[in-house]
Structures are given as C-alpha cells and as structure tokens.
Amino acid sequence: MTTVLIKNVTIIDPESPFHNQKVDLKIQDGKFIEIGNNLSKDNDTTEINIPDLHASQGWFDTSVSFGEPGYEDRETIANGLKTAALSGFTGVALQPNSHPVIDNQALVKFVLDKAQDQATSLYPIGSLTINSEGTDLAELYDMKNAGAIAFGDYQKAIQNANVQKIALQYVQDFDSLVISFCQDNSVKGKGIVHEGVTSTKLGLKGIPALAEALHVARNLYLLEYTGGKMHIPTISTQESVQLIKEAKAKGLNISCSVAVHNLIHNDMVLDNFDSRYKVLPPLRDEATRKVLIEAVLDGTIDCITSDHNPLDIEHKKLEFDLAKDGTIGLESAFGALLSILPLEVVISKLTAGKKVFGLSQHTINTDNKAEISLFTTVENWNFEKENILSKSKNSAFLGQKMKGRSIGIYNNGKPEINFSI
C-alpha cells in the first residue's frame, strides 16, 4: 500500500496524546507509523496538505439507507459508501429497508459482499421481524453470525408489546442490540407533521408528541423487565428526553440518537408545504428543538445520526401528504452540526455510535490502525444542489448555512479525499 503523509493537521481526539496539537501523520499499510512535525516523504508517498485541516477518530453514522437491493434507482451501496466517505464517515450502519427487506443471513452477506474494498465500512442492521411487518421475529441469530450488528425495523414501531419483550429476551443469548423505533400508531393516526400551532395553521393532520413518548415509556418498562440492551433511534420530543434520562439514572442499558434535521429545523419551515421537510419523526416546534440540543450537550442523547434516506423524485416531489418521509443527510451532517454545536461535541456525537453498537474504536497514535475523518472548521458556506453526492437529491438542507467541511477519510488502508474543495 502507498504511504500517505497528512501535513499540518490538528488532532481532535481526547483519547490521543496528540489531542489539540498540529502534527504530521504518516500512514503505511493502514497504520500510523509516525506522528510528529516536519515529517519527510519519499517518491512513493501521497501527500495531503490542506489549510485548516483537522482529524478525528472515524465518524460512524448509526442510520443510513441505500436502497440496494431493490431500490438502486434511489442509491447503490457503492455510491452510498463513496458519499459517506467524502462526507467524513468511516463506518455506517445500513438500515434493512431495501426490497427485499434484510431479514435473513443471505441478504446480510449480499450487502457485505457489495461493500467490499470500500474506504467506508458497512455494518448491516438486520430486520427485527420478518419483512419488517412487526409480527414474527426474523432469523436474528443467523443474521448475527453473518455480520449483522443490531436488529430493528426501520421507522416501524413494534406495536405488539409481547413481540418486543421476546426480542429483548432472545438477543441476550448472543449479546446483541435491539433498535426500537418509538411510535404508537393508534395515537399517530393519519398525522403527517408535528401537532401544534403550525399544523393547525396549515391545516395538516398532526402527530402528537404523545405518540412517541407513550411508546418510549412502554419500551423502557419492557427493558426494565427483560434486561438486555436497547437503542431508541431519532427521538424527537421533550417527553422522550425526560423518560430516557430517568431510565439511565435507574441503570438501564439504554441509548438513543437524534437526527441532524431535528436539531437544525423546526416545524415553521413547513410554511411552503415543501415535501423535502417531510420526515419521520416529524420536525417539532422550536422549544422542542432547543430541548433536543440541550440533551445532546448534557449527554442524555448518546449520538447524532444523519438518518440518511434517499428517495426518488416520484415518491418525494408530490403533494405534502402523499410524499414519502425522509431526507438525505450524509453530505450536510458535519457542516450543519458545526453551525449549532461546539466542535468537540460534534466529534463526540459522531463517533459515539461505535461504543453503542459494540464496534472497535481507534485512537490516533503510533502503531494504531488509521481510521480517521478529515475536515475543516472555519469556512462558512451554503449547502446547494452541487454539493449533493447522492443519486437522490431529496435534501432538507438546501440553502442551509454550513460551518466547516468534511474533506474525506482514511480507512481500510486507503484515502478517500475530496481534493476539489
């Protein structure tokens, strides 16, 4: 493998002896072989020297959708992983919402085979139930052995409490994690946006915060009864924050994430009925957005996800109530977050998912595996269509003010760098 020399890079890694220092990183055969100042290079060395360059441990996104197999028109695994790499992510957890749904070991192996030889590592999430229908548990143990890192039905809450209970009990036999999207469908009804002033003004059916909180409370009671590990993805309400905070104080093995768009936007962006902002859970009011940010800062929310969900124009550019829920978010995640949160908090929340999902973490130090994200921190810019790397263009961040940029990554023995920035 080619030697890579990254010059004048500021390290953001509290676990590294080089934290907050500007150094050179020399990488060979996928490992740091030398870290210091004024490191020399030979003719076989690839040099990376970019102003204001920073490096951290590799970022991990706990929720991405790529479409393949079945929805390759939305996104392929190959292009999705390249997009993730240039967006700064060395690893992504792939949701099972393809066609067919990833609910057996053959499909886990299929997506892992498709992800070979990429700089960004792919970690499949297996569907918790067959075809994500919420009725019968899928082949969880077989999928675990094939490489699945956790089990959950993407954006589908298990309405049957006994199925949820049995899942939490069963996966303890092989030390796995249940992902529990929380939404009481009977309370949600036909709601499509947050229930509040904006939904009333626009005449759109609302989703009460209660629909999420009720399910969070139920699932936490089940977790307390069964033991095991549970991750609640993309929480969006003040009540959920409080319930999870109390569960952690009790000592339950519970973690949670929030989506970037729920930290950046509130439901007032819906005034023009733009379906790019139709997401699930929905964008909430400003008071809730501020509570979510506070929960990130105080540690109640463990990690932040892009919840990247590419959708084709036929399913997204429709009347608001007919459009599918979802936005792409990999490309915009870092720049959007740095515009509202301190740098070290952003890095902490983009790397914390590895611990939640039981994956190896690699400190920036000599002789360690080189798995790093590269980024700048000072540039202010607006996210536009030409910044989208995904096949689908359904971004809720077009026109959004950004701070700093992802430059790329080094992982799996290779750099993936956007030198055009």
Short mmCIF file of C-alpha atoms in Angstrom, two decimals:
data_model
loop_
_atom_site.label_atom_id
_atom_site.label_comp_id
_atom_site.label_asym_id
_atom_site.label_seq_id
_atom_site.Cartn_x
_atom_site.Cartn_y
_atom_site.Cartn_z
CA MET A 1 0.00 0.00 0.00
CA THR A 2 1.08 3.55 -0.70
CA THR A 3 2.43 5.61 2.17
CA VAL A 4 0.23 8.63 2.97
CA LEU A 5 1.58 11.76 4.65
CA ILE A 6 -1.02 14.18 6.04
CA LYS A 7 0.67 17.52 6.77
CA ASN A 8 -0.15 20.16 9.38
CA VAL A 9 -3.29 18.52 10.71
CA THR A 10 -4.87 19.47 14.05
CA ILE A 11 -5.88 16.39 16.06
CA ILE A 12 -9.28 16.37 17.78
CA ASP A 13 -9.19 13.17 19.83
CA PRO A 14 -9.36 13.45 23.65
CA GLU A 15 -8.02 9.89 23.95
CA SER A 16 -4.90 10.70 21.91
CA PRO A 17 -1.67 12.13 23.36
CA PHE A 18 -1.73 14.48 20.34
CA HIS A 19 -5.15 16.00 21.14
CA ASN A 20 -5.36 19.67 20.07
CA GLN A 21 -1.85 19.51 18.58
CA LYS A 22 -0.90 20.31 14.98
CA VAL A 23 1.23 17.45 13.64
CA ASP A 24 2.05 15.41 10.55
CA LEU A 25 0.58 11.90 10.24
CA LYS A 26 2.47 9.25 8.29
CA ILE A 27 0.37 6.18 7.45
CA GLN A 28 1.51 2.94 5.86
CA ASP A 29 -0.31 -0.39 5.41
CA GLY A 30 -3.32 1.04 7.23
CA LYS A 31 -1.39 2.04 10.40
CA PHE A 32 0.13 5.20 11.81
CA ILE A 33 3.87 4.63 11.51
CA GLU A 34 4.99 8.10 12.57
CA ILE A 35 3.37 11.16 14.16
CA GLY A 36 5.31 14.38 14.62
CA ASN A 37 6.39 17.61 12.97
CA ASN A 38 8.18 18.20 9.68
CA LEU A 39 7.99 14.55 8.66
CA SER A 40 9.74 13.77 5.38
CA LYS A 41 8.35 11.88 2.41
CA ASP A 42 9.81 9.79 -0.39
CA ASN A 43 8.74 9.38 -4.01
CA ASP A 44 6.10 6.74 -3.20
CA THR A 45 4.31 8.93 -0.66
CA THR A 46 0.95 10.58 -1.30
CA GLU A 47 0.88 13.94 0.47
CA ILE A 48 -2.27 15.63 1.73
CA ASN A 49 -1.79 19.27 2.70
CA ILE A 50 -4.97 21.34 3.08
CA PRO A 51 -5.37 24.63 5.02
CA ASP A 52 -7.20 24.38 8.38
CA LEU A 53 -7.15 20.56 8.18
CA HIS A 54 -8.32 18.64 11.26
CA ALA A 55 -8.53 14.92 12.01
CA SER A 56 -10.51 12.88 14.50
CA GLN A 57 -11.33 9.25 15.13
CA GLY A 58 -13.53 7.96 12.33
CA TRP A 59 -17.17 9.04 12.39
CA PHE A 60 -19.88 6.40 12.49
CA ASP A 61 -23.44 7.01 11.28
CA THR A 62 -25.93 4.83 13.14
CA SER A 63 -28.68 5.06 10.49
CA VAL A 64 -28.33 5.18 6.71
CA SER A 65 -30.49 3.77 3.92
CA PHE A 66 -29.04 2.99 0.50
CA GLY A 67 -31.87 1.23 -1.34
CA GLU A 68 -29.88 -1.67 -2.80
CA PRO A 69 -31.10 -4.37 -3.23
CA GLY A 70 -34.31 -3.42 -4.97
CA TYR A 71 -34.22 0.38 -4.91
CA GLU A 72 -30.97 1.01 -6.78
CA ASP A 73 -32.63 3.98 -8.50
CA ARG A 74 -32.54 5.72 -5.11
CA GLU A 75 -28.99 4.74 -4.20
CA THR A 76 -26.49 1.93 -4.71
CA ILE A 77 -24.26 0.58 -1.97
CA ALA A 78 -21.12 1.56 -3.92
CA ASN A 79 -22.14 5.19 -4.45
CA GLY A 80 -23.64 5.38 -0.98
CA LEU A 81 -20.36 4.34 0.62
CA LYS A 82 -18.38 6.77 -1.55
CA THR A 83 -20.79 9.53 -0.49
CA ALA A 84 -20.33 8.51 3.15
CA ALA A 85 -16.54 8.58 2.78
CA LEU A 86 -16.43 12.06 1.24
CA SER A 87 -18.87 13.15 3.95
CA GLY A 88 -16.38 12.08 6.62
CA PHE A 89 -17.83 8.75 7.75
CA THR A 90 -15.52 5.74 8.12
CA GLY A 91 -18.43 3.49 9.04
CA VAL A 92 -22.20 3.39 8.53
CA ALA A 93 -24.96 1.19 9.91
CA LEU A 94 -27.16 0.15 6.99
CA GLN A 95 -30.89 0.01 7.62
CA PRO A 96 -32.75 -3.09 6.36
CA ASN A 97 -35.42 -1.15 4.40
CA SER A 98 -34.47 -2.46 0.97
CA HIS A 99 -36.57 -4.66 -1.31
CA PRO A 100 -36.44 -7.40 -0.19
CA VAL A 101 -36.02 -6.36 3.45
CA ILE A 102 -32.75 -7.57 5.02
CA ASP A 103 -34.32 -10.21 7.26
CA ASN A 104 -32.09 -13.26 6.63
CA GLN A 105 -28.42 -14.18 6.55
CA ALA A 106 -28.25 -14.39 2.74
CA LEU A 107 -29.18 -10.71 2.40
CA VAL A 108 -26.76 -9.70 5.17
CA LYS A 109 -23.99 -11.46 3.23
CA PHE A 110 -25.18 -9.84 -0.02
CA VAL A 111 -24.82 -6.27 1.24
CA LEU A 112 -21.48 -7.06 2.90
CA ASP A 113 -20.18 -8.50 -0.39
CA LYS A 114 -21.33 -5.35 -2.21
CA ALA A 115 -19.38 -3.24 0.31
CA GLN A 116 -16.01 -4.94 -0.21
CA ASP A 117 -12.91 -2.82 -0.98
CA GLN A 118 -14.50 0.48 0.04
CA ALA A 119 -12.87 3.05 2.31
CA THR A 120 -16.07 3.32 4.38
CA SER A 121 -17.03 0.15 6.26
CA LEU A 122 -20.64 -1.04 6.09
CA TYR A 123 -22.33 -2.62 9.11
CA PRO A 124 -25.75 -4.17 8.36
CA ILE A 125 -28.72 -3.84 10.70
CA GLY A 126 -30.94 -6.89 10.38
CA SER A 127 -34.70 -6.51 10.36
CA LEU A 128 -36.12 -7.41 13.78
CA THR A 129 -39.21 -9.04 12.30
CA ILE A 130 -39.87 -10.90 9.06
CA ASN A 131 -40.29 -8.37 6.25
CA SER A 132 -40.38 -5.67 8.96
CA GLU A 133 -44.06 -6.46 9.46
CA GLY A 134 -43.87 -6.48 13.27
CA THR A 135 -45.41 -9.92 13.68
CA ASP A 136 -42.78 -12.70 13.82
CA LEU A 137 -39.10 -12.41 14.73
CA ALA A 138 -36.68 -12.76 11.82
CA GLU A 139 -33.59 -15.05 11.74
CA LEU A 140 -31.75 -12.94 14.31
CA TYR A 141 -29.07 -15.40 15.40
CA ASP A 142 -28.25 -16.42 11.82
CA MET A 143 -28.02 -12.77 10.78
CA LYS A 144 -25.75 -12.02 13.74
CA ASN A 145 -23.40 -14.80 12.63
CA ALA A 146 -23.48 -13.42 9.07
CA GLY A 147 -22.41 -9.95 10.27
CA ALA A 148 -25.48 -8.01 11.43
CA ILE A 149 -24.57 -5.66 14.31
CA ALA A 150 -28.11 -5.00 15.62
CA PHE A 151 -31.78 -5.60 14.84
CA GLY A 152 -34.63 -3.19 14.18
CA ASP A 153 -37.44 -2.38 11.78
CA TYR A 154 -36.63 0.96 10.15
CA GLN A 155 -39.18 3.65 11.09
CA LYS A 156 -41.65 0.95 12.10
CA ALA A 157 -42.53 0.59 15.76
CA ILE A 158 -43.38 -2.84 17.14
CA GLN A 159 -46.99 -2.39 18.21
CA ASN A 160 -47.22 -5.82 19.86
CA ALA A 161 -45.57 -5.48 23.29
CA ASN A 162 -45.03 -9.25 23.58
CA VAL A 163 -43.02 -9.36 20.34
CA GLN A 164 -40.86 -6.53 21.68
CA LYS A 165 -40.43 -8.35 25.00
CA ILE A 166 -39.44 -11.66 23.39
CA ALA A 167 -36.94 -9.89 21.11
CA LEU A 168 -35.25 -8.22 24.08
CA GLN A 169 -35.02 -11.54 25.88
CA TYR A 170 -33.85 -13.57 22.88
CA VAL A 171 -30.95 -11.38 21.72
CA GLN A 172 -29.35 -11.54 25.17
CA ASP A 173 -28.30 -15.11 24.35
CA PHE A 174 -25.83 -13.71 21.81
CA ASP A 175 -25.24 -10.25 23.32
CA SER A 176 -26.93 -8.23 20.61
CA LEU A 177 -28.78 -4.92 20.48
CA VAL A 178 -32.45 -4.21 19.76
CA ILE A 179 -33.23 -0.96 17.96
CA SER A 180 -36.72 0.21 18.92
CA PHE A 181 -38.25 2.98 16.82
CA CYS A 182 -40.95 4.50 19.01
CA GLN A 183 -44.37 5.48 17.73
CA ASP A 184 -47.84 4.47 18.86
CA ASN A 185 -49.65 4.14 15.54
CA SER A 186 -53.10 4.45 17.09
CA VAL A 187 -52.17 7.84 18.55
CA LYS A 188 -50.37 8.95 15.38
CA GLY A 189 -53.41 8.09 13.29
CA LYS A 190 -53.21 9.86 9.93
CA GLY A 191 -50.90 12.57 11.23
CA ILE A 192 -48.10 13.75 8.94
CA VAL A 193 -46.49 16.69 10.80
CA HIS A 194 -45.96 17.75 14.42
CA GLU A 195 -49.23 18.53 16.16
CA GLY A 196 -49.11 22.18 17.18
CA VAL A 197 -49.61 25.75 16.04
CA THR A 198 -48.05 25.16 12.62
CA SER A 199 -50.11 22.06 11.80
CA THR A 200 -53.28 23.91 12.81
CA LYS A 201 -52.38 26.96 10.72
CA LEU A 202 -51.55 24.84 7.66
CA GLY A 203 -54.50 22.51 8.03
CA LEU A 204 -52.29 19.42 8.16
CA LYS A 205 -53.08 16.46 10.40
CA GLY A 206 -50.76 16.44 13.41
CA ILE A 207 -48.69 13.74 15.11
CA PRO A 208 -48.86 14.37 18.86
CA ALA A 209 -45.62 14.18 20.84
CA LEU A 210 -47.57 11.66 22.91
CA ALA A 211 -47.39 9.13 20.05
CA GLU A 212 -43.62 8.86 20.56
CA ALA A 213 -43.47 9.33 24.32
CA LEU A 214 -46.11 6.67 25.03
CA HIS A 215 -44.09 4.11 23.07
CA VAL A 216 -40.80 5.18 24.66
CA ALA A 217 -42.35 4.68 28.11
CA ARG A 218 -43.70 1.24 27.16
CA ASN A 219 -40.39 0.08 25.72
CA LEU A 220 -38.46 1.29 28.75
CA TYR A 221 -40.78 -0.67 31.03
CA LEU A 222 -40.18 -3.74 28.85
CA LEU A 223 -36.41 -3.21 29.01
CA GLU A 224 -36.56 -2.91 32.79
CA TYR A 225 -38.47 -6.21 32.89
CA THR A 226 -36.29 -8.17 30.44
CA GLY A 227 -32.82 -6.69 30.84
CA GLY A 228 -30.65 -6.55 27.74
CA LYS A 229 -29.70 -3.60 25.54
CA MET A 230 -31.97 -1.21 23.67
CA HIS A 231 -31.27 1.69 21.34
CA ILE A 232 -34.04 4.19 20.60
CA PRO A 233 -33.27 5.95 17.31
CA THR A 234 -34.12 9.50 16.27
CA ILE A 235 -36.00 10.71 19.33
CA SER A 236 -37.83 13.98 18.76
CA THR A 237 -39.85 15.02 21.84
CA GLN A 238 -39.22 16.65 25.20
CA GLU A 239 -41.02 13.80 26.94
CA SER A 240 -38.73 11.21 25.32
CA VAL A 241 -35.67 13.08 26.59
CA GLN A 242 -37.00 13.08 30.14
CA LEU A 243 -38.03 9.40 30.06
CA ILE A 244 -34.61 8.31 28.76
CA LYS A 245 -32.82 10.49 31.30
CA GLU A 246 -34.78 8.78 34.09
CA ALA A 247 -34.11 5.31 32.63
CA LYS A 248 -30.38 5.98 32.53
CA ALA A 249 -30.49 7.14 36.15
CA LYS A 250 -32.08 3.76 37.00
CA GLY A 251 -29.14 1.98 35.36
CA LEU A 252 -30.97 0.57 32.33
CA ASN A 253 -28.79 -0.27 29.32
CA ILE A 254 -30.44 2.29 27.07
CA SER A 255 -29.00 4.56 24.39
CA CYS A 256 -30.61 6.93 21.91
CA SER A 257 -29.88 9.11 18.91
CA VAL A 258 -31.31 12.23 17.33
CA ALA A 259 -31.38 13.10 13.62
CA VAL A 260 -29.46 16.14 12.38
CA HIS A 261 -32.59 17.64 10.81
CA ASN A 262 -34.44 17.59 14.14
CA LEU A 263 -31.60 19.64 15.66
CA ILE A 264 -31.40 22.12 12.77
CA HIS A 265 -35.03 22.70 11.74
CA ASN A 266 -38.33 23.34 13.49
CA ASP A 267 -41.80 22.89 12.02
CA MET A 268 -42.00 26.52 10.87
CA VAL A 269 -40.07 25.51 7.70
CA LEU A 270 -43.25 23.73 6.57
CA ASP A 271 -44.99 27.01 5.68
CA ASN A 272 -44.50 26.42 1.95
CA PHE A 273 -45.59 22.76 2.07
CA ASP A 274 -42.15 21.71 0.80
CA SER A 275 -42.07 17.90 0.99
CA ARG A 276 -38.27 17.92 1.46
CA TYR A 277 -39.07 18.67 5.10
CA LYS A 278 -41.44 15.71 5.48
CA VAL A 279 -39.55 13.35 7.79
CA LEU A 280 -40.33 10.78 10.46
CA PRO A 281 -40.37 11.54 13.31
CA PRO A 282 -41.58 14.96 12.18
CA LEU A 283 -39.85 18.28 12.73
CA ARG A 284 -41.09 19.58 16.08
CA ASP A 285 -41.55 23.10 17.45
CA GLU A 286 -38.73 25.47 18.42
CA ALA A 287 -38.99 24.79 22.15
CA THR A 288 -38.52 21.07 21.50
CA ARG A 289 -35.57 21.68 19.15
CA LYS A 290 -33.83 23.59 21.95
CA VAL A 291 -34.51 20.78 24.43
CA LEU A 292 -33.00 18.25 22.00
CA ILE A 293 -29.85 20.38 21.66
CA GLU A 294 -29.59 20.60 25.46
CA ALA A 295 -29.99 16.80 25.67
CA VAL A 296 -27.08 16.42 23.24
CA LEU A 297 -24.96 18.72 25.39
CA ASP A 298 -25.79 17.04 28.72
CA GLY A 299 -25.25 13.51 27.40
CA THR A 300 -28.83 12.23 27.52
CA ILE A 301 -28.66 11.79 23.74
CA ASP A 302 -25.72 9.48 23.02
CA CYS A 303 -25.16 10.05 19.33
CA ILE A 304 -26.31 12.02 16.30
CA THR A 305 -27.29 10.40 13.00
CA SER A 306 -27.86 11.83 9.55
CA ASP A 307 -30.77 9.35 9.19
CA HIS A 308 -29.81 9.44 5.51
CA ASN A 309 -32.77 8.22 3.44
CA PRO A 310 -32.53 8.71 -0.35
CA LEU A 311 -35.89 8.81 -2.15
CA ASP A 312 -36.64 9.09 -5.85
CA ILE A 313 -38.44 12.13 -7.21
CA GLU A 314 -41.60 10.10 -7.97
CA HIS A 315 -42.07 9.42 -4.24
CA LYS A 316 -40.84 12.75 -2.85
CA LYS A 317 -41.84 15.61 -5.14
CA LEU A 318 -45.56 15.22 -4.53
CA GLU A 319 -48.34 16.90 -2.60
CA PHE A 320 -47.15 17.07 1.00
CA ASP A 321 -49.49 14.42 2.39
CA LEU A 322 -48.65 11.95 -0.41
CA ALA A 323 -44.84 12.31 -0.28
CA LYS A 324 -42.73 9.70 1.50
CA ASP A 325 -40.92 10.60 4.71
CA GLY A 326 -37.16 11.09 4.54
CA THR A 327 -34.20 13.27 3.64
CA ILE A 328 -30.64 12.60 2.59
CA GLY A 329 -28.17 13.88 5.15
CA LEU A 330 -24.66 12.44 4.90
CA GLU A 331 -23.18 15.31 2.86
CA SER A 332 -24.65 18.03 5.08
CA ALA A 333 -24.32 16.43 8.51
CA PHE A 334 -20.99 17.84 9.71
CA GLY A 335 -21.34 21.38 8.34
CA ALA A 336 -24.88 21.71 9.69
CA LEU A 337 -23.96 20.43 13.16
CA LEU A 338 -20.89 22.65 13.47
CA SER A 339 -23.13 25.66 12.83
CA ILE A 340 -25.02 24.99 16.11
CA LEU A 341 -22.72 22.92 18.36
CA PRO A 342 -19.09 23.16 19.62
CA LEU A 343 -16.55 21.20 17.57
CA GLU A 344 -15.65 18.67 20.28
CA VAL A 345 -19.34 17.94 20.92
CA VAL A 346 -19.94 17.34 17.21
CA ILE A 347 -16.98 14.94 17.01
CA SER A 348 -18.01 13.17 20.21
CA LYS A 349 -21.58 12.59 18.98
CA LEU A 350 -20.45 11.47 15.51
CA THR A 351 -18.08 8.87 16.99
CA ALA A 352 -20.12 7.68 19.99
CA GLY A 353 -22.21 5.27 17.93
CA LYS A 354 -19.32 2.82 17.77
CA LYS A 355 -19.49 2.26 21.51
CA VAL A 356 -23.29 1.94 21.38
CA PHE A 357 -23.05 -0.75 18.69
CA GLY A 358 -20.03 -2.51 20.20
CA LEU A 359 -17.56 -1.66 17.43
CA SER A 360 -13.82 -1.08 17.79
CA GLN A 361 -12.55 2.46 18.23
CA HIS A 362 -9.08 3.54 17.17
CA THR A 363 -7.22 6.37 18.90
CA ILE A 364 -4.86 8.49 16.82
CA ASN A 365 -1.49 7.19 17.99
CA THR A 366 1.60 5.48 16.58
CA ASP A 367 1.14 1.79 15.63
CA ASN A 368 -2.66 2.03 15.87
CA LYS A 369 -4.99 1.35 12.97
CA ALA A 370 -5.52 4.51 10.91
CA GLU A 371 -9.27 5.18 10.82
CA ILE A 372 -9.75 8.92 10.70
CA SER A 373 -12.14 11.58 9.46
CA LEU A 374 -10.65 14.72 7.91
CA PHE A 375 -12.37 18.10 7.99
CA THR A 376 -12.01 21.86 8.21
CA THR A 377 -13.70 24.08 10.81
CA VAL A 378 -13.76 27.77 9.89
CA GLU A 379 -15.25 28.17 6.42
CA ASN A 380 -18.83 29.47 6.22
CA TRP A 381 -20.82 28.41 3.17
CA ASN A 382 -24.28 27.44 1.93
CA PHE A 383 -25.24 23.87 1.05
CA GLU A 384 -26.52 23.73 -2.54
CA LYS A 385 -27.53 21.08 -5.07
CA GLU A 386 -24.00 20.84 -6.49
CA ASN A 387 -22.78 19.70 -3.04
CA ILE A 388 -25.03 16.61 -3.18
CA LEU A 389 -23.11 13.41 -3.90
CA SER A 390 -26.05 11.02 -3.55
CA LYS A 391 -28.05 9.75 -6.54
CA SER A 392 -31.21 11.12 -4.92
CA LYS A 393 -31.50 14.85 -4.26
CA ASN A 394 -34.18 14.94 -1.52
CA SER A 395 -32.25 17.15 0.89
CA ALA A 396 -33.87 19.17 3.67
CA PHE A 397 -30.65 21.20 3.89
CA LEU A 398 -30.59 23.01 0.53
CA GLY A 399 -29.71 26.64 1.16
CA GLN A 400 -28.68 25.85 4.74
CA LYS A 401 -25.77 27.76 6.26
CA MET A 402 -22.82 25.47 6.99
CA LYS A 403 -19.64 25.87 9.00
CA GLY A 404 -16.57 23.80 8.18
CA ARG A 405 -16.43 20.99 5.64
CA SER A 406 -15.78 17.30 5.52
CA ILE A 407 -12.72 16.62 3.37
CA GLY A 408 -12.85 12.82 3.44
CA ILE A 409 -11.40 9.88 5.34
CA TYR A 410 -8.55 7.43 5.64
CA ASN A 411 -9.76 3.91 6.45
CA ASN A 412 -9.30 0.31 5.38
CA GLY A 413 -5.84 1.13 4.09
CA LYS A 414 -6.91 3.82 1.64
CA PRO A 415 -7.66 7.54 1.50
CA GLU A 416 -10.92 8.88 0.05
CA ILE A 417 -10.36 12.63 -0.24
CA ASN A 418 -12.23 15.42 -1.98
CA PHE A 419 -9.32 17.47 -3.35
CA SER A 420 -11.66 19.77 -5.31
CA ILE A 421 -12.72 21.69 -2.18
#
